[in-house]
């Protein structure tokens, strides 16, 4: 009974948020924001920090690599064990996603998990830019909902997964 209510809340919350993004400008902005959480840009971040010889860049890069080494396998296992359908597959009569997702399942949000790995690692080494990176990571999660590929609880699960993996990596390293 409780799970059913939670699922109903999740679907209703999704519909309310998704329907607010009915302009092509919102969808396009969400698309480009979401693209900033693609994996190759994390490599570019590391290479830029190392090239600029930023303080603690090597340690930060090692933490980020370790955190992603923990997060990615867990993400894949969770996604393929839980096998939650995406919003467009559940709410076919109501919505059509703005993008085609890269895989079939919804929970957890991998883009959000990756963004929160980066956020947590930055919190450990560069806390002065934390407010900016927090806004970015939260924006990534919201963009995944507005694009129609994740429910809100998928995003929450992704945020928890990314944060937990980064904190675990930090604990293992220090």
Protein backbone atom coordinates (compact mmCIF):
# COMPACT_ATOMS: atom_id res chain seq x y z
CA UNK A 1 0.00 0.00 0.00
CA UNK A 2 2.77 2.44 0.96
CA UNK A 3 4.78 1.62 -2.18
CA UNK A 4 1.71 2.17 -4.34
CA UNK A 5 1.17 5.61 -2.80
CA UNK A 6 4.83 6.48 -3.29
CA UNK A 7 4.62 5.42 -6.94
CA UNK A 8 1.47 7.51 -7.42
CA UNK A 9 3.16 10.53 -5.83
CA UNK A 10 6.21 10.00 -8.06
CA UNK A 11 4.10 9.82 -11.22
CA UNK A 12 1.98 12.82 -10.25
CA UNK A 13 5.08 14.86 -9.38
CA UNK A 14 6.65 13.86 -12.67
CA UNK A 15 3.57 14.97 -14.63
CA UNK A 16 3.43 18.32 -12.84
CA UNK A 17 7.11 19.03 -13.51
CA UNK A 18 7.17 17.65 -17.05
CA UNK A 19 4.09 19.63 -18.09
CA UNK A 20 5.81 22.86 -17.01
CA UNK A 21 8.41 22.24 -19.69
CA UNK A 22 6.10 22.38 -22.67
CA UNK A 23 8.05 24.93 -24.69
CA UNK A 24 10.79 23.90 -27.06
CA UNK A 25 13.12 26.38 -25.31
CA UNK A 26 12.74 24.58 -22.00
CA UNK A 27 13.29 21.22 -23.68
CA UNK A 28 16.33 22.50 -25.58
CA UNK A 29 17.81 24.09 -22.44
CA UNK A 30 17.23 20.88 -20.48
CA UNK A 31 18.85 18.89 -23.27
CA UNK A 32 22.02 20.99 -23.31
CA UNK A 33 22.25 21.10 -19.52
CA UNK A 34 21.84 17.33 -19.41
CA UNK A 35 24.64 16.95 -21.99
CA UNK A 36 27.08 18.58 -19.53
CA UNK A 37 26.74 15.46 -17.38
CA UNK A 38 27.88 13.11 -20.13
CA UNK A 39 30.97 11.09 -19.24
CA UNK A 40 33.50 12.61 -21.69
CA UNK A 41 33.13 16.04 -20.11
CA UNK A 42 34.32 14.64 -16.79
CA UNK A 43 37.53 13.54 -18.48
CA UNK A 44 37.87 17.05 -19.91
CA UNK A 45 37.44 18.49 -16.40
CA UNK A 46 40.24 16.30 -15.05
CA UNK A 47 42.56 17.07 -17.97
CA UNK A 48 41.90 20.80 -17.61
CA UNK A 49 42.64 20.78 -13.87
CA UNK A 50 45.83 18.81 -14.45
CA UNK A 51 46.95 21.02 -17.36
CA UNK A 52 46.36 24.18 -15.32
CA UNK A 53 48.25 22.61 -12.41
CA UNK A 54 45.41 23.43 -10.03
CA UNK A 55 46.12 22.73 -6.36
CA UNK A 56 45.30 19.11 -5.45
CA UNK A 57 44.31 18.29 -9.06
CA UNK A 58 45.99 14.88 -8.92
CA UNK A 59 44.33 13.92 -5.65
CA UNK A 60 40.97 15.21 -6.87
CA UNK A 61 41.33 13.25 -10.11
CA UNK A 62 42.18 10.05 -8.23
CA UNK A 63 39.16 10.52 -5.94
CA UNK A 64 36.90 11.14 -8.93
CA UNK A 65 38.25 8.08 -10.75
CA UNK A 66 37.81 5.89 -7.66
CA UNK A 67 34.29 7.20 -7.05
CA UNK A 68 33.27 6.49 -10.64
CA UNK A 69 34.87 3.04 -10.43
CA UNK A 70 32.50 2.32 -7.54
CA UNK A 71 29.45 4.14 -8.95
CA UNK A 72 29.34 2.79 -12.50
CA UNK A 73 29.13 -0.95 -11.69
CA UNK A 74 26.59 -0.29 -8.93
CA UNK A 75 24.53 1.87 -11.28
CA UNK A 76 24.48 -0.88 -13.91
CA UNK A 77 23.56 -3.59 -11.41
CA UNK A 78 20.78 -1.48 -9.86
CA UNK A 79 19.38 -0.41 -13.21
CA UNK A 80 19.27 -3.96 -14.55
CA UNK A 81 17.96 -5.55 -11.34
CA UNK A 82 15.24 -3.00 -10.58
CA UNK A 83 14.20 -2.60 -14.24
CA UNK A 84 11.85 0.31 -13.64
CA UNK A 85 10.11 1.48 -16.80
CA UNK A 86 10.72 5.02 -18.00
CA UNK A 87 7.97 7.66 -17.73
CA UNK A 88 7.07 7.53 -21.43
CA UNK A 89 6.59 3.76 -21.14
CA UNK A 90 4.39 4.04 -18.04
CA UNK A 91 2.44 7.16 -18.96
CA UNK A 92 2.17 6.53 -22.70
CA UNK A 93 -1.21 8.24 -22.99
CA UNK A 94 0.06 11.42 -21.33
CA UNK A 95 3.64 12.15 -22.32
CA UNK A 96 6.25 11.72 -24.98
CA UNK A 97 9.86 12.20 -23.89
CA UNK A 98 11.84 14.99 -25.54
CA UNK A 99 14.82 12.69 -26.10
CA UNK A 100 15.46 9.01 -26.68
CA UNK A 101 17.15 7.59 -23.57
CA UNK A 102 20.35 5.60 -23.97
CA UNK A 103 18.90 2.55 -22.23
CA UNK A 104 15.57 0.99 -21.38
CA UNK A 105 15.31 1.47 -17.62
CA UNK A 106 14.78 4.47 -15.40
CA UNK A 107 16.00 3.83 -11.84
CA UNK A 108 18.48 5.24 -10.86
CA UNK A 109 19.30 8.27 -12.99
CA UNK A 110 22.86 7.79 -14.21
CA UNK A 111 23.33 11.42 -15.24
CA UNK A 112 22.28 12.52 -11.76
CA UNK A 113 24.51 9.92 -10.10
CA UNK A 114 27.48 11.14 -12.12
CA UNK A 115 26.73 14.78 -11.33
CA UNK A 116 26.57 14.01 -7.61
CA UNK A 117 29.84 12.07 -7.78
CA UNK A 118 31.44 15.22 -9.19
CA UNK A 119 29.64 17.45 -6.68
CA UNK A 120 30.77 15.38 -3.70
CA UNK A 121 34.38 15.16 -4.92
CA UNK A 122 34.44 18.92 -5.47
CA UNK A 123 33.06 19.41 -1.96
CA UNK A 124 36.10 17.51 -0.67
CA UNK A 125 38.72 19.52 -2.58
CA UNK A 126 37.24 22.79 -3.84
CA UNK A 127 34.45 23.80 -1.43
CA UNK A 128 34.64 27.44 -2.56
CA UNK A 129 32.84 26.53 -5.80
CA UNK A 130 30.38 24.18 -4.10
CA UNK A 131 27.30 26.46 -4.46
CA UNK A 132 27.82 26.71 -8.22
CA UNK A 133 28.38 22.96 -8.63
CA UNK A 134 25.39 22.19 -6.37
CA UNK A 135 23.15 24.28 -8.63
CA UNK A 136 24.55 22.45 -11.66
CA UNK A 137 24.03 18.98 -10.12
CA UNK A 138 20.46 19.80 -9.06
CA UNK A 139 19.86 21.20 -12.54
CA UNK A 140 21.05 17.93 -14.07
CA UNK A 141 18.50 16.00 -12.03
CA UNK A 142 15.71 18.41 -12.95
CA UNK A 143 16.68 18.32 -16.62
CA UNK A 144 16.28 14.54 -16.68
CA UNK A 145 12.69 14.95 -15.41
CA UNK A 146 11.91 17.82 -17.79
CA UNK A 147 13.22 15.78 -20.71
CA UNK A 148 10.75 13.04 -19.76
CA UNK A 149 13.23 10.24 -19.13
CA UNK A 150 13.18 9.99 -15.31
CA UNK A 151 10.72 10.15 -12.47
CA UNK A 152 11.66 12.37 -9.47
CA UNK A 153 12.52 9.35 -7.29
CA UNK A 154 14.92 8.10 -10.01
CA UNK A 155 16.73 11.40 -9.65
CA UNK A 156 16.77 11.18 -5.84
CA UNK A 157 18.15 7.64 -6.09
CA UNK A 158 20.82 8.82 -8.53
CA UNK A 159 21.82 11.65 -6.19
CA UNK A 160 22.08 9.25 -3.25
CA UNK A 161 24.06 6.74 -5.31
CA UNK A 162 26.54 9.33 -6.56
CA UNK A 163 27.04 10.94 -3.17
CA UNK A 164 27.43 7.60 -1.38
CA UNK A 165 29.96 6.31 -3.91
CA UNK A 166 32.05 9.47 -3.72
CA UNK A 167 32.02 9.44 0.09
CA UNK A 168 32.95 5.75 0.05
CA UNK A 169 35.85 6.49 -2.29
CA UNK A 170 36.98 9.33 -0.03
CA UNK A 171 36.80 7.04 3.02
CA UNK A 172 38.80 4.31 1.24
CA UNK A 173 41.48 6.75 0.14
CA UNK A 174 41.97 8.50 3.50
